[in-house]
Coordinates of C-alpha atoms and ligand atoms in Angstrom, one line a residue:
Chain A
X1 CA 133.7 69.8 120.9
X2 CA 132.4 72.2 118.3
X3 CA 133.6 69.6 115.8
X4 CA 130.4 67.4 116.3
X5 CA 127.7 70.2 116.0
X6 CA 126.1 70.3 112.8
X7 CA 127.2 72.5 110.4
X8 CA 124.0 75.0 109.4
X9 CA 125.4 77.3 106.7
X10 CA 129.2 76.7 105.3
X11 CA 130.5 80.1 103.8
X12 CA 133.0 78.0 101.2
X13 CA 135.5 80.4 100.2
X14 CA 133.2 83.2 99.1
X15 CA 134.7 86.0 97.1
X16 CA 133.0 89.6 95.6
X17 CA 133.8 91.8 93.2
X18 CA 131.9 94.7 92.4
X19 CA 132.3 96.3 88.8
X20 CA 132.0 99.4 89.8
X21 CA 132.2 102.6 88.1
X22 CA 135.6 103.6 89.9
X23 CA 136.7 99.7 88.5
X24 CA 137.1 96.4 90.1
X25 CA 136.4 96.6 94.2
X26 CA 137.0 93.4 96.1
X27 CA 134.2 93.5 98.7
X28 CA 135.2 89.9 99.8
X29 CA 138.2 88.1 99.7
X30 CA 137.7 84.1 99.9
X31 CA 136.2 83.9 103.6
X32 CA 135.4 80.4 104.7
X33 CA 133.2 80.1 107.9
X34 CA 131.2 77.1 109.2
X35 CA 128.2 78.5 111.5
X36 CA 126.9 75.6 113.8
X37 CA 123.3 74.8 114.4
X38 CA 122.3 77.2 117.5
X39 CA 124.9 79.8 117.1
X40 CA 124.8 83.3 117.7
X41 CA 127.2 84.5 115.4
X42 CA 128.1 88.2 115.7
X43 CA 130.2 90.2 112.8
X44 CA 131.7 93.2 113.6
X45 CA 134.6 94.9 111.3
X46 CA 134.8 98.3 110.0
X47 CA 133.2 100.4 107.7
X48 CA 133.0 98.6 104.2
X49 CA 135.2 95.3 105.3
X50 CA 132.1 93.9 103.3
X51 CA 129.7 92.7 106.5
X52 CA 126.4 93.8 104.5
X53 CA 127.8 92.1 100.9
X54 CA 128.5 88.6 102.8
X55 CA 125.1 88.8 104.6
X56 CA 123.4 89.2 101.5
X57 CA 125.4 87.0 99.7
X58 CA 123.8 84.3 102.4
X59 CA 120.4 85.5 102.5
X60 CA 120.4 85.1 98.5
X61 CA 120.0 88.8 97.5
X62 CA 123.9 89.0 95.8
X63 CA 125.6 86.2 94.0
X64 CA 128.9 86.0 94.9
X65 CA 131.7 85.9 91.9
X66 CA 133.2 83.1 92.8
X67 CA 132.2 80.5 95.9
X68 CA 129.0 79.1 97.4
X69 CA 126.9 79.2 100.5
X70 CA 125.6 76.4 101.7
X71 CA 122.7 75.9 104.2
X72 CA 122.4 72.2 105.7
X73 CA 124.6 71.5 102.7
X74 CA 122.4 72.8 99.9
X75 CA 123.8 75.3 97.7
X76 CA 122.1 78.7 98.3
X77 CA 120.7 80.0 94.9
X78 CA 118.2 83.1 95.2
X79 CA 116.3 84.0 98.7
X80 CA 114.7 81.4 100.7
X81 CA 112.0 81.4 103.4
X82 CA 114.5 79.0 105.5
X83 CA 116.7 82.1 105.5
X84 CA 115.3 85.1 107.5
X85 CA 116.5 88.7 106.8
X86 CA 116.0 92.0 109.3
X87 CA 117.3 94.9 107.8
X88 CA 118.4 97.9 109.3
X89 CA 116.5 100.2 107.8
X90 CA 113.3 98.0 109.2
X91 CA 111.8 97.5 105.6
X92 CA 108.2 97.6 106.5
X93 CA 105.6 98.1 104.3
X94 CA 104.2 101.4 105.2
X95 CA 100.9 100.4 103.5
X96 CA 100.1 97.7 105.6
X97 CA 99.2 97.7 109.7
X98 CA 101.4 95.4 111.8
X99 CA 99.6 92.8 111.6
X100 CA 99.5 92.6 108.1
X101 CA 103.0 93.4 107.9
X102 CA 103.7 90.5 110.1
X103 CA 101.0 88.0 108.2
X104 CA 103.1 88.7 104.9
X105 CA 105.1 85.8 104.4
X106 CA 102.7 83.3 106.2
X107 CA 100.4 84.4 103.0
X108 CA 103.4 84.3 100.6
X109 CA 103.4 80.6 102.0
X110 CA 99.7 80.0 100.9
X111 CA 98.0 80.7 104.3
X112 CA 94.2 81.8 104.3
X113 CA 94.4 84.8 106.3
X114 CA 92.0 82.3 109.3
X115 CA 94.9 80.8 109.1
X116 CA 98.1 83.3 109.5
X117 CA 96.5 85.3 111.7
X118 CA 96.6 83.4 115.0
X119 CA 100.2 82.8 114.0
X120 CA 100.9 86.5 113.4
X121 CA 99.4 87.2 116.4
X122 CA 101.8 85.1 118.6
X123 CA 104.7 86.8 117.2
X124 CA 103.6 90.2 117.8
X125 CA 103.0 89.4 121.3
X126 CA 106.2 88.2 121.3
X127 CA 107.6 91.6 120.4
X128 CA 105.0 92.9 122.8
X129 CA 103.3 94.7 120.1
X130 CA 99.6 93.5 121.1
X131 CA 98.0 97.4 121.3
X132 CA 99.3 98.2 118.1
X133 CA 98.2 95.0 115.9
X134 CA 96.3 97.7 113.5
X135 CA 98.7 100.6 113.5
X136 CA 100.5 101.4 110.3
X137 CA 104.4 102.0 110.4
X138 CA 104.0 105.5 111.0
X139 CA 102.3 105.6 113.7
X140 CA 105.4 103.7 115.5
X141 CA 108.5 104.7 116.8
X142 CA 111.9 103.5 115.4
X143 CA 112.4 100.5 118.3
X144 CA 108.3 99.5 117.6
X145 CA 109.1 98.8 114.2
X146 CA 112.1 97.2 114.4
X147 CA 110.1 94.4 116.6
X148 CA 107.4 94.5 114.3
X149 CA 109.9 93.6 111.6
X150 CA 111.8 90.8 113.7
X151 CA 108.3 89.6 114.7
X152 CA 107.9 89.4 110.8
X153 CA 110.9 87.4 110.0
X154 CA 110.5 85.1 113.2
X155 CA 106.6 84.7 111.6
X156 CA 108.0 82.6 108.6
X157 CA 109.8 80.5 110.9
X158 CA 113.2 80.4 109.0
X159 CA 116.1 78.4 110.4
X160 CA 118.4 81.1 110.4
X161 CA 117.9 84.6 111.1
X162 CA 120.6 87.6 109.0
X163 CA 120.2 90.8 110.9
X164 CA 122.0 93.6 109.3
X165 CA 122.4 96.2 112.2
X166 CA 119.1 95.9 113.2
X167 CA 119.2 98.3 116.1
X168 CA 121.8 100.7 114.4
X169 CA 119.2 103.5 113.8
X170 CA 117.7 102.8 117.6
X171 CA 118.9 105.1 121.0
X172 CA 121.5 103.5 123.2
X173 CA 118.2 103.1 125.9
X174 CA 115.9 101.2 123.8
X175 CA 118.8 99.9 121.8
X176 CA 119.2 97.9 125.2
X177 CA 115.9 96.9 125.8
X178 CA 115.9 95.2 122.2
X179 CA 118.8 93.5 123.2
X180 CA 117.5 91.9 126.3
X181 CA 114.4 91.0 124.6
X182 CA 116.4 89.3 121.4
X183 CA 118.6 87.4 124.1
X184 CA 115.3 86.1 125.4
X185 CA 113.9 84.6 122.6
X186 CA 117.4 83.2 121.4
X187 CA 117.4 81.4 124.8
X188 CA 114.2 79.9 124.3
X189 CA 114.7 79.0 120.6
X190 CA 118.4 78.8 120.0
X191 CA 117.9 80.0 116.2
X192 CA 120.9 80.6 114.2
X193 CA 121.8 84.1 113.7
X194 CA 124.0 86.2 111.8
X195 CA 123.5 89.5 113.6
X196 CA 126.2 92.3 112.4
X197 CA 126.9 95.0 114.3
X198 CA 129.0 97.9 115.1
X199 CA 128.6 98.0 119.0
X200 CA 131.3 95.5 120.5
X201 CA 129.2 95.7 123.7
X202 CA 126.2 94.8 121.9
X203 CA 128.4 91.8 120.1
X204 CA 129.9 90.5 123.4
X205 CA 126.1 90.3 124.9
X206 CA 124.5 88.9 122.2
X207 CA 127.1 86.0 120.8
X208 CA 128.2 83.1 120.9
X209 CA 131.1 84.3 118.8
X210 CA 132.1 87.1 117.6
X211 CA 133.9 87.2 113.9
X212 CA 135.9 90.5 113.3
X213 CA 136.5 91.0 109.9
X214 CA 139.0 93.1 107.9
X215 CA 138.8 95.9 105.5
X216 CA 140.6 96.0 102.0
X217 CA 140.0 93.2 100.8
X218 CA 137.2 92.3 103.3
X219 CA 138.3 88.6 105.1
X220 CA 137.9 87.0 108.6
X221 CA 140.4 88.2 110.5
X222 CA 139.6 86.4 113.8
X223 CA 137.6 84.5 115.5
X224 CA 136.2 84.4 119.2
X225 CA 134.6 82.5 121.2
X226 CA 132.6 84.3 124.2
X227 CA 131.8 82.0 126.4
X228 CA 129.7 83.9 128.6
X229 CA 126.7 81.7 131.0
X230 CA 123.5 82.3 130.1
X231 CA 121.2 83.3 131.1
X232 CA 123.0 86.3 129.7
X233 CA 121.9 90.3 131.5
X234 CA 122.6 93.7 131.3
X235 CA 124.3 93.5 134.4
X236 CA 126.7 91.0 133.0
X237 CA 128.4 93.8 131.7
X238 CA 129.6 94.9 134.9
X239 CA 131.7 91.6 135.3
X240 CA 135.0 91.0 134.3
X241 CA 134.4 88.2 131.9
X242 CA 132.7 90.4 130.0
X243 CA 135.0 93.4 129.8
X244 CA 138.2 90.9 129.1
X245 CA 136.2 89.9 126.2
X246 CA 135.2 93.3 125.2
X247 CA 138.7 94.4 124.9
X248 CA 139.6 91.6 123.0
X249 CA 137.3 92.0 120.7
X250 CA 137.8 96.2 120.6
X251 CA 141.7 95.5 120.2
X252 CA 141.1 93.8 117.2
X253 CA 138.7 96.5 115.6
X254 CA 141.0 99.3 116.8
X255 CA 143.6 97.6 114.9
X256 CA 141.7 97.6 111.9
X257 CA 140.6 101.3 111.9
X258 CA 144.0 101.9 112.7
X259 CA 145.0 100.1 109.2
X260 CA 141.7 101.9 107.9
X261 CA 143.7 105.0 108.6
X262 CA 146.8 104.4 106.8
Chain B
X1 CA 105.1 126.1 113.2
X2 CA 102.3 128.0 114.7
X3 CA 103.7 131.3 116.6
X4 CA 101.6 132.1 119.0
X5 CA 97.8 131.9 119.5
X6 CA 96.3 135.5 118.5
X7 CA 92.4 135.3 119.6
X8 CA 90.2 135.9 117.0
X9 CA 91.9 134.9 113.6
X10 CA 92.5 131.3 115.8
X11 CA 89.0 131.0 116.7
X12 CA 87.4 131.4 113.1
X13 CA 86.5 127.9 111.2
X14 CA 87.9 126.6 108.2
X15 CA 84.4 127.0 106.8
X16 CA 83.9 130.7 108.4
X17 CA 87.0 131.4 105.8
X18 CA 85.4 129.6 102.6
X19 CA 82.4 132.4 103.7
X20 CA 84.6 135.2 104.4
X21 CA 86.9 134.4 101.3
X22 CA 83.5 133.8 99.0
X23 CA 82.5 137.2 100.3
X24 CA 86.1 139.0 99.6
X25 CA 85.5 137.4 95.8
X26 CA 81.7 138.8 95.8
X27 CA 82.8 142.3 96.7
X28 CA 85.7 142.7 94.1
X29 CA 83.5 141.1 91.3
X30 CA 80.9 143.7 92.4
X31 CA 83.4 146.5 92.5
X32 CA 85.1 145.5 89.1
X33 CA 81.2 145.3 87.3
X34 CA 80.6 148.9 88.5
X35 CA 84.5 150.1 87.3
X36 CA 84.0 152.0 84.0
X37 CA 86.9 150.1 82.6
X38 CA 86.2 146.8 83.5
X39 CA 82.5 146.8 83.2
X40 CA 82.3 145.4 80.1
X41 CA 84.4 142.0 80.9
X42 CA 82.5 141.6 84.5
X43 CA 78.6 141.6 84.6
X44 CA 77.8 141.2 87.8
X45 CA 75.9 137.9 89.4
X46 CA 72.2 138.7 88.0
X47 CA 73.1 139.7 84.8
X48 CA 74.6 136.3 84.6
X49 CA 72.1 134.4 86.2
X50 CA 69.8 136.1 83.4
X51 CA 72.6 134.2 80.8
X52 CA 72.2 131.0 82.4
X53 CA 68.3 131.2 82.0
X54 CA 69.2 132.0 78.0
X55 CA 71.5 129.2 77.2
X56 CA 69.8 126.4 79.3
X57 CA 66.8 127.8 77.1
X58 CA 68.4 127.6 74.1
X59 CA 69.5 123.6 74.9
X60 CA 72.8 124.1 74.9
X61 CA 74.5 124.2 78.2
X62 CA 73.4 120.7 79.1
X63 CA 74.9 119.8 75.2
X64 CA 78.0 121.8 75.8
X65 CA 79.0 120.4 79.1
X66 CA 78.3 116.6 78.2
X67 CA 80.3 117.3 75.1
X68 CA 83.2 118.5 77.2
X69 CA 82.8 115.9 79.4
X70 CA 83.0 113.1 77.2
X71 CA 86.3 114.5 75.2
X72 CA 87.6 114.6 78.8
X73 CA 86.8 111.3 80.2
X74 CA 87.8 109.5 76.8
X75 CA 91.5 111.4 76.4
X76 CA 92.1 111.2 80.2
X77 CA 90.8 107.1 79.7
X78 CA 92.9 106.9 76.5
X79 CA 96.0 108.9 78.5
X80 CA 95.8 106.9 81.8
X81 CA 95.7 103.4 80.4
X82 CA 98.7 104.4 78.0
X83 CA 100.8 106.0 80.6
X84 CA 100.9 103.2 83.2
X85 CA 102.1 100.5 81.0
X86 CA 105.0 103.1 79.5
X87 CA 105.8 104.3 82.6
X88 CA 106.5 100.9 83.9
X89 CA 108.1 99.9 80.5
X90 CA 110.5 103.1 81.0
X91 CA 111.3 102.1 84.8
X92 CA 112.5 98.9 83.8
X93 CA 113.9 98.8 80.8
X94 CA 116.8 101.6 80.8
X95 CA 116.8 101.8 76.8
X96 CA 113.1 102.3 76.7
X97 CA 113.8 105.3 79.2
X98 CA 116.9 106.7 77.7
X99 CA 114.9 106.7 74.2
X100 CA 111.5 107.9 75.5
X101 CA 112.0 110.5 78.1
X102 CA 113.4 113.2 76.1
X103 CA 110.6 113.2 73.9
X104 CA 108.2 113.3 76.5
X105 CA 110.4 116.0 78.1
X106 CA 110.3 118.0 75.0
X107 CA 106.6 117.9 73.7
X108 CA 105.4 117.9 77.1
X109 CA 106.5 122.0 76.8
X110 CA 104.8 122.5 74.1
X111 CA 101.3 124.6 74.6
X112 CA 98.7 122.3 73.0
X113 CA 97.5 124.9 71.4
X114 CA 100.4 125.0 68.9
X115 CA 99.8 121.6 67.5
X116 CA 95.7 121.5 67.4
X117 CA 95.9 122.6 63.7
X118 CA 98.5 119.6 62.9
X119 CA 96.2 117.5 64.4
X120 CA 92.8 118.6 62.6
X121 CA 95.1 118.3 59.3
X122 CA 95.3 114.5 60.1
X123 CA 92.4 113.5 61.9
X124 CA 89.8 115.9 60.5
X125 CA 87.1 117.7 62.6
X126 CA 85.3 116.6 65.4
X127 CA 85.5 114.6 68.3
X128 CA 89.0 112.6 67.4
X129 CA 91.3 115.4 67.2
X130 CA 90.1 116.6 70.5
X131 CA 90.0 113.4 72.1
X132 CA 93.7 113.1 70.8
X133 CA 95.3 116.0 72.2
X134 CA 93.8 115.6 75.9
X135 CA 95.1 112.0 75.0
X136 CA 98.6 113.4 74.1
X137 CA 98.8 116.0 76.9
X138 CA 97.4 113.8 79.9
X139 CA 99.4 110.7 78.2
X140 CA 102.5 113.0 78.7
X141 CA 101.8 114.5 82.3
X142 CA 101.0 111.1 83.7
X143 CA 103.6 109.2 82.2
X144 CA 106.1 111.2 84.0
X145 CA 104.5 111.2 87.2
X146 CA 104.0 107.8 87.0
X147 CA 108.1 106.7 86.0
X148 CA 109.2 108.9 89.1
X149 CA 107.6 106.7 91.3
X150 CA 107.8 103.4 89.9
X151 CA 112.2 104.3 90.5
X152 CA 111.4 105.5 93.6
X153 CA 110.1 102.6 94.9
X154 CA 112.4 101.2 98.2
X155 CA 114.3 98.8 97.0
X156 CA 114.6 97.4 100.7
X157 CA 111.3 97.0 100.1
X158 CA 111.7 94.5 97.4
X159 CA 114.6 92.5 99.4
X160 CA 112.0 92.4 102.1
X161 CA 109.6 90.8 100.5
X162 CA 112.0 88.5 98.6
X163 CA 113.5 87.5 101.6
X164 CA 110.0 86.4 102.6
X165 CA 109.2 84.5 100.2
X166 CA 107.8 86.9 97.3
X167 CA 108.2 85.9 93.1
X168 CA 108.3 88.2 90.7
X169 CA 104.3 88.3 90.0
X170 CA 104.1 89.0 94.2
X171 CA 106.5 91.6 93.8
X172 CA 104.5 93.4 91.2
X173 CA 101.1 93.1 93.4
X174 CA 101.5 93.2 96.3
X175 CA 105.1 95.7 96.5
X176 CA 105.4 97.9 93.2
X177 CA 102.0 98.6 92.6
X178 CA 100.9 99.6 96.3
X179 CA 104.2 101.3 96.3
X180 CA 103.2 103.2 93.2
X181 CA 100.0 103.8 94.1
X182 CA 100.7 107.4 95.8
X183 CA 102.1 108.6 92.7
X184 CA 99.1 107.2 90.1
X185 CA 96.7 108.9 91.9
X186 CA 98.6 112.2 92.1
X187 CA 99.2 111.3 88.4
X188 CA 95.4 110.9 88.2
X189 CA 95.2 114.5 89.8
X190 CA 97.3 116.0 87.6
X191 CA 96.3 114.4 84.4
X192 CA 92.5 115.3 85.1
X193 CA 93.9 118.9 85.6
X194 CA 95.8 118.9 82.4
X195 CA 92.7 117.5 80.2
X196 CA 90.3 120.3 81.3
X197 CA 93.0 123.1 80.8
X198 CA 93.7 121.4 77.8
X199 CA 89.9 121.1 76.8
X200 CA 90.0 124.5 75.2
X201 CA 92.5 124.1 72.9
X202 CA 91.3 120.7 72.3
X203 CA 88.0 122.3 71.2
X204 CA 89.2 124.9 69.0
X205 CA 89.4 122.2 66.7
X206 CA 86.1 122.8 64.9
X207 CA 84.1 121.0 67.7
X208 CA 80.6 121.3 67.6
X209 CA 79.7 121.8 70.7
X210 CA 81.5 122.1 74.1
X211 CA 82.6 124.5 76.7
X212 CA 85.4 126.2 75.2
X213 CA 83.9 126.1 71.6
X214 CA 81.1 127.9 73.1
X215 CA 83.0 130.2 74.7
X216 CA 84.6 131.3 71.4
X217 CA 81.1 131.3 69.8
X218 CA 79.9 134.0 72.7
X219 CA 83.1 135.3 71.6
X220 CA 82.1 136.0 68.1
X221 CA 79.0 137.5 69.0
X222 CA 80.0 139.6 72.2
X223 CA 78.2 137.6 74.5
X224 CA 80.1 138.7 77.4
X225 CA 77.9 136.9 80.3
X226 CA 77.4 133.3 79.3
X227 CA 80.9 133.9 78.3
X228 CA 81.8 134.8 81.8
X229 CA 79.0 132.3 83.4
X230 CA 80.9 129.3 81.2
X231 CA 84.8 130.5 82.5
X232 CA 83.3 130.0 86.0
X233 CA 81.7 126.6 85.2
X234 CA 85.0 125.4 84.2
X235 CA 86.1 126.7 87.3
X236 CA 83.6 124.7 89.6
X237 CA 84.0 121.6 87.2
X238 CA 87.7 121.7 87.7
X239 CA 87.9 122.1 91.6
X240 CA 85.1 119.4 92.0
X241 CA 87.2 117.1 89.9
X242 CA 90.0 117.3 91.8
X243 CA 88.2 117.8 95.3
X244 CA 86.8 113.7 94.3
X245 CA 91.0 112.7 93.5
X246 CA 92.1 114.1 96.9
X247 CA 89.4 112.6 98.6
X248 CA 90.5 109.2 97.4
X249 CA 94.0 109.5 98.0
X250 CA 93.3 110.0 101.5
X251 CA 91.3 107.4 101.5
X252 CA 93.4 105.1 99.7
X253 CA 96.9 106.4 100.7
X254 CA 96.2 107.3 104.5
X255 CA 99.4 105.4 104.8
X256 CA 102.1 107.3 103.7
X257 CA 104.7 108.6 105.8
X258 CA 104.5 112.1 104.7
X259 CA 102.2 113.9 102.2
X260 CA 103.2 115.0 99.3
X261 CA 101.6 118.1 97.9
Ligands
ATP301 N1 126.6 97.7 94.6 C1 127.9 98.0 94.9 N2 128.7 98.4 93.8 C2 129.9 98.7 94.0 N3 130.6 98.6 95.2 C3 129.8 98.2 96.3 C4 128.5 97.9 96.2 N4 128.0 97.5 97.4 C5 129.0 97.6 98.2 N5 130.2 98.0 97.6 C6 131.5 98.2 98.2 O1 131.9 97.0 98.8 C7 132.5 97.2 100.0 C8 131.7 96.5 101.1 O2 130.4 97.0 101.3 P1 129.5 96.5 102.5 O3 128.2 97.3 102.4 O4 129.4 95.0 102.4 O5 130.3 97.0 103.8 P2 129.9 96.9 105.3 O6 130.9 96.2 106.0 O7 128.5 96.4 105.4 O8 129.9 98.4 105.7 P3 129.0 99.2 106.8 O9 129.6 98.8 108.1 O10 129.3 100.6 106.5 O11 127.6 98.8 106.6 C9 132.5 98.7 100.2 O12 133.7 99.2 100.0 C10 131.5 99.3 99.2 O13 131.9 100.5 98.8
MG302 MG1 126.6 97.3 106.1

């Protein structure tokens, strides 16, 4: 059934070696993954299985040592606009206010700022960000300017959306809330995403599937399809789907930081 | 950070201190101009007021200070638009750093005053040596300033604006250099301080004119209050100098995260 979908970005047997200064590291070893138009693909794995490295491989930022990425079957070389990045460590740019922050790539793209702004504007009430359109990042809490910098990638309109533990830094509370709210918008839009994580709640709630990866050298190590209805809520968590699901996906993980261990 | 509100020293304005503090200062000039010992080396306020009246009627204050000023402005120019471009250079080009910072490092400790009299050997007297050791010593301050924060810019900061869209030339504008800013202007700070405390070694090099050639000229003739009237008008220069900087880094920097001191 999948089989017909088109295929949005095809990981073709991507492999990384860092040259580091403790010698050759192999971050990734030859992982192959189709991601479908529409997917919410979650990666969890653990520590340094390479999650980051193969996210930035696809968003442009690394080159990887041998392989190719390719997104609607043109070869990835260097960043792209049709390739939206939220980092972790939200990345704003503390000397501009949020809406400036948010109107950065529309002007990248050649926009008069008549023209950006209205767009800007629907993306920060999007992230419900309205009363704070002139505030500069430090004048927000952590959770505030992680949706200013989601409301920033959604601004350029990319196709697919790499989220590199974006709520990672956030408390379990608003954590939630920014999970409810991301679930939304997916609904509405269906954008591809690449969300990693390290919460296997937050990856059962959130995907579509859920790729576990594995450590030393970094590789797919499954697969799985969560086929949970939408529309998806908190309270879905209660249900028994969901926690079969969990524990498939937490038996998997275990097993690797069990390896991890060794 | 406060411990606990105690009454009266809470209730007393910044400005009721800059009276109180002025006063403080007032009292121990007063005390030191009366001291047997110290007499000599502290006139008190109207015996240099009476000073001021004698050099501004001898024309030479208003010559002496515009003198300074221009060695000043033309080293810190010379410095500033030197250290940018080899502070960037040295960010991003590792050899350039590797080669460059030591030396900067290493004159950088050097007192100015050491090397005035190589520099009168080569450039002669007047106002090029001077201009070219405020040059050297704000050149060197800046520079160093300068580096630190080009490296410390965020490099998420630059996948972030890559990501959206961002070529090299956008990177430089509109990431490194408001990134930077902070530091150029606390580089500007620091540079402007170094060129004034440098000013009177700069102007011991046969200058003809200036604050600090005057003051050794009082020197010579045991002029003790212009001597002292001309320390304190360094003084004032210096703190209105860098009152101006720190105005404009707050208002150009109101941004950051955390101030830096
Ligand atoms: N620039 C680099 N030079 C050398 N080695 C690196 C570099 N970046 C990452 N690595 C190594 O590659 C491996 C994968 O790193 P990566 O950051 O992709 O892991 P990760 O899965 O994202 O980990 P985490 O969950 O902690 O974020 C790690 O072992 C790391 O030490
Ligand atoms: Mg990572």
């Amino acid at each position: 059934m999948a089989e017909d979908r088109k295929v949005k970005v095809k990981i073709d047997h991507v492999e990384k070696i860092y040259d580091g200064r403790q010698g050759k590291m192999i971050a990734l070893n030859g992982v192959d993954l189709d991601i479908y138009e529409n997917e919410f693909i979650c990666v969890v794995g653990p520590s340094g299985c390479g999650k980051s490295t193969l996210l930035n491989i696809i968003a442009g930022l690394l080159e990887p040592t041998t392989g190719a990425v390719y997104v609607d079957g043109k070869k990835v070389e260097g960043t792209g606009t049709e390739r939206g990045v939220v980092f972790q460590q939200y990345a704003l740019f503390p000397w501009l206010t949020v809406k400036k922050n948010v109107m950065f790539g529309l002007k990248l793209k050649g926009m008069s700022d008549a023209e950006a702004e209205p767009i800007a504007m629907k993306y920060i009430k999007m992230v419900q960000l309205e009363d704070f359109v002139d505030a500069y990042p430090k004048e927000l809490s952590g959770g505030m300017k992680q949706r200013v910098a989601i409301a920033r990638a959604y601004a350029v309109q990319p196709e697919v959306l790499l989220m590199d533990e974006p709520f990672g830094a956030l408390d379990a509370q608003t954590r939630t809330q920014l999970q409810a709210e991301l679930i939304q918008t997916w609904q509405e839009e269906r954008k591809t995403c690449f969300f990693i994580t390290h919460d296997v709640d937050e990856a059962v709630i959130l995907a579509t599937k859920v790729i576990v990866m594995s450590a030393r050298p970094g590789r797919i190590k499954r697969i799985i399809d969560i086929n949970l209805p939408y529309p998806r809520t908190q309270e879905m968590k209660m249900t028994k789907e969901f926690m079969d699901l969990k524990n498939e996906v937490w038996g998997e993980v275990y097993q690797e930081y069990l390896e991890i261990r060794k | 950070m406060d411990k606990k509100k105690n009454g009266i020293i809470d209730k007393i304005p910044n400005w009721g201190w800059l009276m109180i503090s002025l006063a403080t200062a007032l009292v121990l000039w007063y005390v030191l101009s009366i001291t047997p010992k110290t007499a000599r080396c502290f006139p008190f306020i109207p015996k240099v007021i009476e000073a001021l009246k004698t050099v501004v009627e001898r024309e030479i204050l208003w010559a002496d200070i515009k003198s300074s000023m221009i060695s000043v402005l033309l080293g810190f120019a010379f410095g500033f638009c030197t250290s940018v471009p080899v502070a960037f250079l040295m960010a991003w080009y590792r050899p350039v750093q590797h080669i460059v910072e030591p030396w900067i490092q290493f004159i950088r400790n050097i007192p100015p005053l050491a090397y005035v009299p190589l520099v009168v050997i080569g450039a002669g007297v007047g106002r090029v040596p001077q201009v070219i050791v405020i040059w050297l010593a704000t050149f060197l301050t800046m520079t160093i300033t300068i580096y630190q924060g080009v490296r410390n810019v965020d490099s998420t900061l630059i996948k972030a604006a890559r990501v959206l869209g961002a070529k090299d030339k956008d990177l430089f504008v509109k990431v490194i250099f408001p990134a930077t800013t902070p530091f150029i202007l606390t580089a500007v700070r620091l540079g402007a301080s170094v060129a004034l405390t440098t000013l009177i070694a700069a102007e011991s090099t046969g200058a003809f004119a200036g604050l600090g050639m005057r003051i050794r000229s009082f020197n010579n003739s045991y002029e003790v209050e212009p001597m002292l009237l001309y320390i304190i008008l360094i003084g004032i220069i210096g703190i209105s100098i860098e009152k101006i900087i720190k105005f404009l880094e707050k208002k150009l920097t109101g941004w950051q995260e955390t101030r830096q001191v």
